[in-house]
mmCIF file of C-alpha atoms in Angstrom:
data_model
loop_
_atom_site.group_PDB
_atom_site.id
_atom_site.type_symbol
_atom_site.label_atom_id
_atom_site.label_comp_id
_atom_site.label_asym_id
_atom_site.label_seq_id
_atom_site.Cartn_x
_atom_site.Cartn_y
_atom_site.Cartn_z
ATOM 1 C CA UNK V 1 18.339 -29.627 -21.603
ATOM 2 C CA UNK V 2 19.708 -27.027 -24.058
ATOM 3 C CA UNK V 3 18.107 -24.641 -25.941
ATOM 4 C CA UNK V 4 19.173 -25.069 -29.568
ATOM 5 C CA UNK V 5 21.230 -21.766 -30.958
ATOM 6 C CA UNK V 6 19.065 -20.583 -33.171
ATOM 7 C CA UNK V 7 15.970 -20.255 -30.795
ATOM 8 C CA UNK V 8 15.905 -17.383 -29.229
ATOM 9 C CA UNK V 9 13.115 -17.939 -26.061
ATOM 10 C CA UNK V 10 10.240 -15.529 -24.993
ATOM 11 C CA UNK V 11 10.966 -15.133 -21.414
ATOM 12 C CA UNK V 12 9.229 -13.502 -18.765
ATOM 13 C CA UNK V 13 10.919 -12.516 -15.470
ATOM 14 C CA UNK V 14 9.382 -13.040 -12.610
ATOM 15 C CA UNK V 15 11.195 -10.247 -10.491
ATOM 16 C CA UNK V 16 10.022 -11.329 -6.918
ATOM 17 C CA UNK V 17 8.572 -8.428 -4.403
ATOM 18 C CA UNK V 18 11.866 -8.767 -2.523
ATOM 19 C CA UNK V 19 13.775 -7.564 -5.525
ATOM 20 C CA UNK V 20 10.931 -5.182 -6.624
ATOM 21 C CA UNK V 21 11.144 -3.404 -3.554
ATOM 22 C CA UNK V 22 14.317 -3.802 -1.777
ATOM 23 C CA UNK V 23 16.631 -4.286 -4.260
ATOM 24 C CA UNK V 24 15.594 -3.799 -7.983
ATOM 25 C CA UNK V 25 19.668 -4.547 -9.203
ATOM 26 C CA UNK V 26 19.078 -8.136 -8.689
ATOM 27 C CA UNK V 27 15.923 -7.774 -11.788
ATOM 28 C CA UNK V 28 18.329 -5.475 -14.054
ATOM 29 C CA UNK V 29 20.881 -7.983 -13.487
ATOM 30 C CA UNK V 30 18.629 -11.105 -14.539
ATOM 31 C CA UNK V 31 17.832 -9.156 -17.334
ATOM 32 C CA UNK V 32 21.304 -8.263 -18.495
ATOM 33 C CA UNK V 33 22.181 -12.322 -18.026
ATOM 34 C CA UNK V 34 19.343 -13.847 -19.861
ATOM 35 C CA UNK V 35 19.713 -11.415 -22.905
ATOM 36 C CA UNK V 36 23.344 -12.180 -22.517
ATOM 37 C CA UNK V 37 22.250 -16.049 -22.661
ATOM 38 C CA UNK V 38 20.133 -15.229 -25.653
ATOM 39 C CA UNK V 39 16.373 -14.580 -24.787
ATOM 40 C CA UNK V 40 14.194 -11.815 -25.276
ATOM 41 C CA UNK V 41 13.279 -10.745 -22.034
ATOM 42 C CA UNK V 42 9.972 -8.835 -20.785
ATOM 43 C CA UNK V 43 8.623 -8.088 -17.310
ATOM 44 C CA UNK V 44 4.729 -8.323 -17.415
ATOM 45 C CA UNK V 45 3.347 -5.585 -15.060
ATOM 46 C CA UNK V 46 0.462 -7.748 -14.259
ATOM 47 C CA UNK V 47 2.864 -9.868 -12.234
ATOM 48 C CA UNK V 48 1.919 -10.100 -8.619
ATOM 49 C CA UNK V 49 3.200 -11.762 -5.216
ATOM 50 C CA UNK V 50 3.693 -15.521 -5.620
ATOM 51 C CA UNK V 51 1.928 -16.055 -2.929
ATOM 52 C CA UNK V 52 4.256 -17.530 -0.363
ATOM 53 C CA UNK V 53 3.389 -15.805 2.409
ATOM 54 C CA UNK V 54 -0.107 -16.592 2.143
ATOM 55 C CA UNK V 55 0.164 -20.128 1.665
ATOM 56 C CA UNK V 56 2.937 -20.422 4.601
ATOM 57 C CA UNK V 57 0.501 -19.265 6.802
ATOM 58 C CA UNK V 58 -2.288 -21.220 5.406
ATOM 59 C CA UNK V 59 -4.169 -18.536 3.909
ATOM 60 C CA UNK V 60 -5.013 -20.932 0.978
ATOM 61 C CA UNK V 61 -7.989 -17.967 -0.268
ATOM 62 C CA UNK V 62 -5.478 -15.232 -0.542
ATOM 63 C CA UNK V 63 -2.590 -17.755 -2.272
ATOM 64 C CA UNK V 64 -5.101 -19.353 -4.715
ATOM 65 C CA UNK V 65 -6.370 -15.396 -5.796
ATOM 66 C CA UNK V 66 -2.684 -14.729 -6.341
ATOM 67 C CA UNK V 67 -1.702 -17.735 -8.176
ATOM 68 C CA UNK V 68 -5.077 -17.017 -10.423
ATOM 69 C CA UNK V 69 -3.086 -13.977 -11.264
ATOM 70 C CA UNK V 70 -0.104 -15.350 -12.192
ATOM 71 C CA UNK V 71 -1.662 -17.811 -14.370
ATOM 72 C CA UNK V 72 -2.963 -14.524 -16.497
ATOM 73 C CA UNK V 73 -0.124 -12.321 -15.900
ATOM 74 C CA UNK V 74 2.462 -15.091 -17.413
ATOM 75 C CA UNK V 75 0.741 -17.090 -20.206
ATOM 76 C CA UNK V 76 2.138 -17.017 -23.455
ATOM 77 C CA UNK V 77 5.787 -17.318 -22.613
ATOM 78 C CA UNK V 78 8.250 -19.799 -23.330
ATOM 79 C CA UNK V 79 9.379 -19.851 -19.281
ATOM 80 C CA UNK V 80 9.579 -17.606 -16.503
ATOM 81 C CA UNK V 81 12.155 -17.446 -15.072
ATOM 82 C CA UNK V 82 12.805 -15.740 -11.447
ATOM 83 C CA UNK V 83 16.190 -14.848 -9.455
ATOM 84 C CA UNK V 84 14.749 -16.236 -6.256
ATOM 85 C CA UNK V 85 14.472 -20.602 -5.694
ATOM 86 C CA UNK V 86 11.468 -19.692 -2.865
ATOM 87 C CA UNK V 87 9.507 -17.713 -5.403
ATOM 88 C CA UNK V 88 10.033 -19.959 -8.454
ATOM 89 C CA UNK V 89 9.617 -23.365 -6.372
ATOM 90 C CA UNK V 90 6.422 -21.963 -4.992
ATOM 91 C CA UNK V 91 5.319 -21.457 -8.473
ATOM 92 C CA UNK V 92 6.794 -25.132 -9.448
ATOM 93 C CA UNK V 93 6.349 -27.257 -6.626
ATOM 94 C CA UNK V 94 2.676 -26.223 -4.684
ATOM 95 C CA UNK V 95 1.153 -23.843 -6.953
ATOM 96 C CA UNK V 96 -0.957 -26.583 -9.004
ATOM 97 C CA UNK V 97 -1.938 -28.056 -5.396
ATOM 98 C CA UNK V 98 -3.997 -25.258 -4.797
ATOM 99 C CA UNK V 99 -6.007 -25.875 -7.367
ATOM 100 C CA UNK V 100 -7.071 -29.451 -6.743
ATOM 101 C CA UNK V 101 -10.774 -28.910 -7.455
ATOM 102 C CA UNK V 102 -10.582 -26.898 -10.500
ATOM 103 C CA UNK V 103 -9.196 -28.977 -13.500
ATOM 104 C CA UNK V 104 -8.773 -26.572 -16.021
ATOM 105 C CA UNK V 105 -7.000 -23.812 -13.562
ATOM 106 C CA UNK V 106 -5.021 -27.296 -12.342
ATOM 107 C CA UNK V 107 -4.125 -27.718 -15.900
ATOM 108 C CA UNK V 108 -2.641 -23.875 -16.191
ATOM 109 C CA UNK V 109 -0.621 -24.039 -13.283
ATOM 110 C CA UNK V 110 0.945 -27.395 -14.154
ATOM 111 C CA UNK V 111 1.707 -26.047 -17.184
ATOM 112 C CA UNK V 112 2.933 -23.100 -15.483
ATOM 113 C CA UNK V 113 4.908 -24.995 -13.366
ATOM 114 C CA UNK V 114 6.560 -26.634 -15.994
ATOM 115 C CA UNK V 115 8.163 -23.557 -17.491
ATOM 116 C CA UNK V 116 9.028 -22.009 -14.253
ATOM 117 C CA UNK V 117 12.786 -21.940 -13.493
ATOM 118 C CA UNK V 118 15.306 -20.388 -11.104
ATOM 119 C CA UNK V 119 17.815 -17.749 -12.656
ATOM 120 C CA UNK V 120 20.911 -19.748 -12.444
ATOM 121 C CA UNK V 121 19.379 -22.931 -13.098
ATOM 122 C CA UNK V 122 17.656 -21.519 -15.996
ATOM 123 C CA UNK V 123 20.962 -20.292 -17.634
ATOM 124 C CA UNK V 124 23.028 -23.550 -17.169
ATOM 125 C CA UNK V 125 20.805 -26.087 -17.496
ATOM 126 C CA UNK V 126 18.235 -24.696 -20.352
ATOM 127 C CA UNK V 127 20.237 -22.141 -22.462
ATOM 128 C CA UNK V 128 23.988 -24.087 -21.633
ATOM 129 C CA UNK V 129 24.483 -20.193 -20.470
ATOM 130 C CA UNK V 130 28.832 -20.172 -19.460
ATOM 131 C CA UNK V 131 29.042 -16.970 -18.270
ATOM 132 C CA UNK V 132 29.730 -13.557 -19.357
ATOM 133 C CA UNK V 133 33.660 -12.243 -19.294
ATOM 134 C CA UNK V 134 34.248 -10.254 -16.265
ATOM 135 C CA UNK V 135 36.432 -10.088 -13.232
ATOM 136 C CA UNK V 136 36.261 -9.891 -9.473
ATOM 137 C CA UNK V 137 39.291 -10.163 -7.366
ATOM 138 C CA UNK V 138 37.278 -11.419 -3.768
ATOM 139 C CA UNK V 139 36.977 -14.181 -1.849
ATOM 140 C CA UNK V 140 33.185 -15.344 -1.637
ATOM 141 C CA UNK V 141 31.572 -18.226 -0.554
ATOM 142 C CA UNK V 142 28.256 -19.352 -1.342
ATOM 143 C CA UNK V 143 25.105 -20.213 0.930
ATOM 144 C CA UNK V 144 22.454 -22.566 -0.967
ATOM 145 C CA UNK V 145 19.016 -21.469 -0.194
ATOM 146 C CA UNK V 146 16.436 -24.192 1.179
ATOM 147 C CA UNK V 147 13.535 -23.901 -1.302
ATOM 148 C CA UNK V 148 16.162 -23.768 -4.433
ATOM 149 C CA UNK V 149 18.803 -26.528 -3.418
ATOM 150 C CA UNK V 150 15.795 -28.612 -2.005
ATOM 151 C CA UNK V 151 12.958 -28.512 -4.581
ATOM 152 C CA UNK V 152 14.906 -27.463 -7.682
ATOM 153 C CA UNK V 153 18.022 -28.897 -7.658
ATOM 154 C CA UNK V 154 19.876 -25.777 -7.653
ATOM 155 C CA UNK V 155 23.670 -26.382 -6.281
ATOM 156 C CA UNK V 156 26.175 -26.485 -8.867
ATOM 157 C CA UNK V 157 24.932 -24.207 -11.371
ATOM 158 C CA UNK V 158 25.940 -21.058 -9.634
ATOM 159 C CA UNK V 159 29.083 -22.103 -8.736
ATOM 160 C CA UNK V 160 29.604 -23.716 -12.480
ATOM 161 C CA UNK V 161 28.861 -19.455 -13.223
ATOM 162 C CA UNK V 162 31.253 -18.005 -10.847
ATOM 163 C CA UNK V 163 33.885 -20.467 -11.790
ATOM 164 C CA UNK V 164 33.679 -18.214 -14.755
ATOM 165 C CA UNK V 165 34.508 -14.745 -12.957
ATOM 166 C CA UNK V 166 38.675 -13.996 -13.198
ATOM 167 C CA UNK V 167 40.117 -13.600 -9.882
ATOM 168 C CA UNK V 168 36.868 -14.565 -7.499
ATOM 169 C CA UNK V 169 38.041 -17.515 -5.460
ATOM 170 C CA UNK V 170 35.186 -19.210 -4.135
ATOM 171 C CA UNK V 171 35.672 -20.894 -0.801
ATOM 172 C CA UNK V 172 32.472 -23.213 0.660
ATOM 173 C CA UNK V 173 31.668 -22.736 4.152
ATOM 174 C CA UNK V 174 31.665 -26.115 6.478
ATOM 175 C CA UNK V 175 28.017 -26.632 6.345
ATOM 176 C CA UNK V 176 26.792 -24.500 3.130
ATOM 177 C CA UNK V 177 22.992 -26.004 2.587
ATOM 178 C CA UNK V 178 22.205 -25.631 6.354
ATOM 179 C CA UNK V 179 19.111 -23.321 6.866
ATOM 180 C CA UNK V 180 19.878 -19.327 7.519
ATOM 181 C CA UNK V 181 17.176 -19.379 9.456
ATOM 182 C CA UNK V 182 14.764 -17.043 7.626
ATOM 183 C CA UNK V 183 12.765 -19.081 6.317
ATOM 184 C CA UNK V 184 10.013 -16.508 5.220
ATOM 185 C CA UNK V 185 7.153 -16.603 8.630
ATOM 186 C CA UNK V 186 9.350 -18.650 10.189
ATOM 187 C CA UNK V 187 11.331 -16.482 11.442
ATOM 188 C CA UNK V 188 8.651 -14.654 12.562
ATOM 189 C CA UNK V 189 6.753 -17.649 14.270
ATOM 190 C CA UNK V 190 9.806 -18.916 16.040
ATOM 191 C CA UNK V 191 11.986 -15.429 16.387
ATOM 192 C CA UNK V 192 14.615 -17.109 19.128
ATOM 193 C CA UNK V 193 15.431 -20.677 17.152
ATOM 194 C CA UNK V 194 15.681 -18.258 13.730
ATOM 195 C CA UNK V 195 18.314 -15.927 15.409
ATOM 196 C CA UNK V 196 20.115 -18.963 16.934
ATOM 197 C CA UNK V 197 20.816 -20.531 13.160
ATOM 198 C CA UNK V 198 21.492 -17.021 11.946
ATOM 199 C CA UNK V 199 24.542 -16.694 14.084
ATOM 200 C CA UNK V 200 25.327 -20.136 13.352
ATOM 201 C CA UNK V 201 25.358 -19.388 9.834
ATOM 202 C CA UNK V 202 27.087 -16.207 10.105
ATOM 203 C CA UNK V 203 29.695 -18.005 12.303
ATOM 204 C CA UNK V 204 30.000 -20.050 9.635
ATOM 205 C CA UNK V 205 30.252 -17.622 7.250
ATOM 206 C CA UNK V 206 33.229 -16.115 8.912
ATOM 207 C CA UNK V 207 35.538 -18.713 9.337
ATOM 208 C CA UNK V 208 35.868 -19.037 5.636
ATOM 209 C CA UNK V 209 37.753 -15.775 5.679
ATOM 210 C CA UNK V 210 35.477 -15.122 3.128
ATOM 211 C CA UNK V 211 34.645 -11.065 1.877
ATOM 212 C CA UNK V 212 31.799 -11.449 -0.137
ATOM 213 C CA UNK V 213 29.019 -13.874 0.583
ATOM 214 C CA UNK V 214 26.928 -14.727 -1.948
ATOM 215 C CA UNK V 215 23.223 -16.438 -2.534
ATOM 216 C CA UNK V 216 20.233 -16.485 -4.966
ATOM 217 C CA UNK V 217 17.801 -15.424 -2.468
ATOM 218 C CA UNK V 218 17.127 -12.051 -1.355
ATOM 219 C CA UNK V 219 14.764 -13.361 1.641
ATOM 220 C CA UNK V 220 18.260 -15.107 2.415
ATOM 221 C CA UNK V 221 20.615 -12.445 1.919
ATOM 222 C CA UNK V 222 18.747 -10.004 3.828
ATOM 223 C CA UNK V 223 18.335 -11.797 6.697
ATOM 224 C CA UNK V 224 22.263 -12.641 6.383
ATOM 225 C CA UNK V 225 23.387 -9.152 5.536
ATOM 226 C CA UNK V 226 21.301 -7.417 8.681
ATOM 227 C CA UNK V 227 22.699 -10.306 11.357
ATOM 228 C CA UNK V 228 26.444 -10.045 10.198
ATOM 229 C CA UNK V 229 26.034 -5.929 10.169
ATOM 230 C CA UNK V 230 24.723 -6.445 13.795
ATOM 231 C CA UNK V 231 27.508 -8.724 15.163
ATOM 232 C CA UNK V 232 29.812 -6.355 13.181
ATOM 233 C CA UNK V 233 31.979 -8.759 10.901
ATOM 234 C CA UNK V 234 32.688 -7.293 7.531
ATOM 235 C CA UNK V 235 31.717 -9.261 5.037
ATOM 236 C CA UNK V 236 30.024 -7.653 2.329
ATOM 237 C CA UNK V 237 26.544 -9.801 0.550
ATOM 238 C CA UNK V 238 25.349 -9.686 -2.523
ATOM 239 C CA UNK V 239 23.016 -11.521 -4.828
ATOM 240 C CA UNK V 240 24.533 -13.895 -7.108
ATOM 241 C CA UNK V 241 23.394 -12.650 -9.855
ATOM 242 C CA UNK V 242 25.045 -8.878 -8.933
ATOM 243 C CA UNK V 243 28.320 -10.484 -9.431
ATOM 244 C CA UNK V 244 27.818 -12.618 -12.291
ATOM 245 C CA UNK V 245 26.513 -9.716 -14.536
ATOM 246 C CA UNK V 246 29.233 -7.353 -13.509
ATOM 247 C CA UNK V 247 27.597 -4.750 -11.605
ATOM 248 C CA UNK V 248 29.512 -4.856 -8.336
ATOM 249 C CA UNK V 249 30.337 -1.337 -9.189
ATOM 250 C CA UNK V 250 26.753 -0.032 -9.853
ATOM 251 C CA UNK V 251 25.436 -0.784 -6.880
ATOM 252 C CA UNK V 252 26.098 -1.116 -2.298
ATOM 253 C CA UNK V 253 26.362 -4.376 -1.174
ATOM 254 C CA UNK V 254 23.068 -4.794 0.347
ATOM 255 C CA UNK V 255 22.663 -3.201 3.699
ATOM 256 C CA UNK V 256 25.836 -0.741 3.058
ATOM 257 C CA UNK V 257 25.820 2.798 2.665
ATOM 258 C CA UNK V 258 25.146 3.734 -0.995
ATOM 259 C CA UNK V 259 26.311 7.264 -2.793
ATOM 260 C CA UNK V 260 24.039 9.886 -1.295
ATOM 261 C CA UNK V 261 23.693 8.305 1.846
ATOM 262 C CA UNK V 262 21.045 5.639 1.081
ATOM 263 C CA UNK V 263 21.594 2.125 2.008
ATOM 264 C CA UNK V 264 22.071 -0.842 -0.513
#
């Protein structure tokens, strides 16, 4: 589905508490892309948690309070649109479900649903985005997070994006769409399986010879970044959409040592 040229969407971004307050680059980046693919972009301040966590857990109170939020916080717009597959298939996939014995708030999050994308899937597949000019002379390879390759389909329109991007070679890892073992609580709820498909992953990782690794979810990437620091390979990790807008030079790769002495 592509957006006809001389519509120009209402989007809201949905910038994800990960992003909000770990790394905020990933939201100016989505910003700089989506204006880039033609949308006028706003960031409501109403916006909230999506409620993962909660609902995870099952907390269904505290996730259903949230998603009331959202439902306010987001109306109006022609999508929303999020740099994160967990946060927007939370909002897609079980969002409604919490609202099974309340029609009309069913109604609003179904329509909600319906408008709610994932950054990269958003930019290929609604506004036939190909890509801003830029170049990046790296090897990366890609790791497809669970909640966007599994409920939103989200595979080859990142890589379709970085095919774009002069000089990055992107080389796949043997078994790119296995788990990172995050996983949001569960890594909390089962800390020794999580840490054994971490350094699976970051095993992985390594023997593509890769020096960037790349993904579309912070939860992801953070999890990533921190077990590769620890096991000391040097591979640097960014969010996808970092590269794609061109601000590799702005910011640290995430868990690296920015100007000043902060980390990334």
């Amino acid at each position: 589905m592509t957006q006809p040229s001389s519509a120009r969407p209402r989007v809201a971004l949905f910038v994800t508490c990960l992003a909000d307050l770990y790394r905020p680059s990933v939201g100016f980046a989505a910003i700089k892309l989506l204006e880039a693919a033609g949308c006028t972009v706003e960031v409501p301040r109403a916006q909230t948690c999506c409620g993962q966590p909660a609902y995870n857990s099952g907390d269904r109170a505290t996730a259903r309070a949230l998603a009331e939020g959202l439902l306010t916080a987001f109306a109006g717009y022609d999508y929303v649109v999020a740099p994160s597959g967990s946060c927007a298939g939370m909002l897609r996939k079980h969002m409604p479900e919490l609202f099974d014995q309340d029609p009309d708030l069913r109604s609003r999050a179904e329509a909600l649903a319906a408008k709610t994308w994932e950054l990269t899937g958003f930019l290929v597949d609604v506004m036939g985005f190909a890509g801003l000019e830029s170049s990046l002379n790296i090897r990366a390879t890609y790791h497809d997070s669970c909640a966007g390759l599994r409920e939103l389909g989200v595979k080859t329109q990142p890589r379709a994006l970085l095919g774009k991007i002069a000089g990055l070679e992107l080389v796949e890892m043997s078994e790119p769409e296995i788990c990172c073992g995050f996983g949001g609580t569960f890594c909390v709820k089962y800390p020794d399986i999580s840490a054994r498909m971490t350094a699976d992953k970051t095993n992985d990782i390594a023997a593509t010879g890769a020096d960037l690794l790349l993904a579309g979810d912070l939860g992801c990437l953070l999890n990533m970044a921190g077990k590769l620091s620890r096991e000391g390979k040097p591979i640097a990790v960014r969010h996808v959409a970092e590269v794609l807008a061109g601000m590799t030079g702005d910011v640290a790769p995430i868990g690296a040592a920015a100007p000043g002495g902060g980390r990334g």
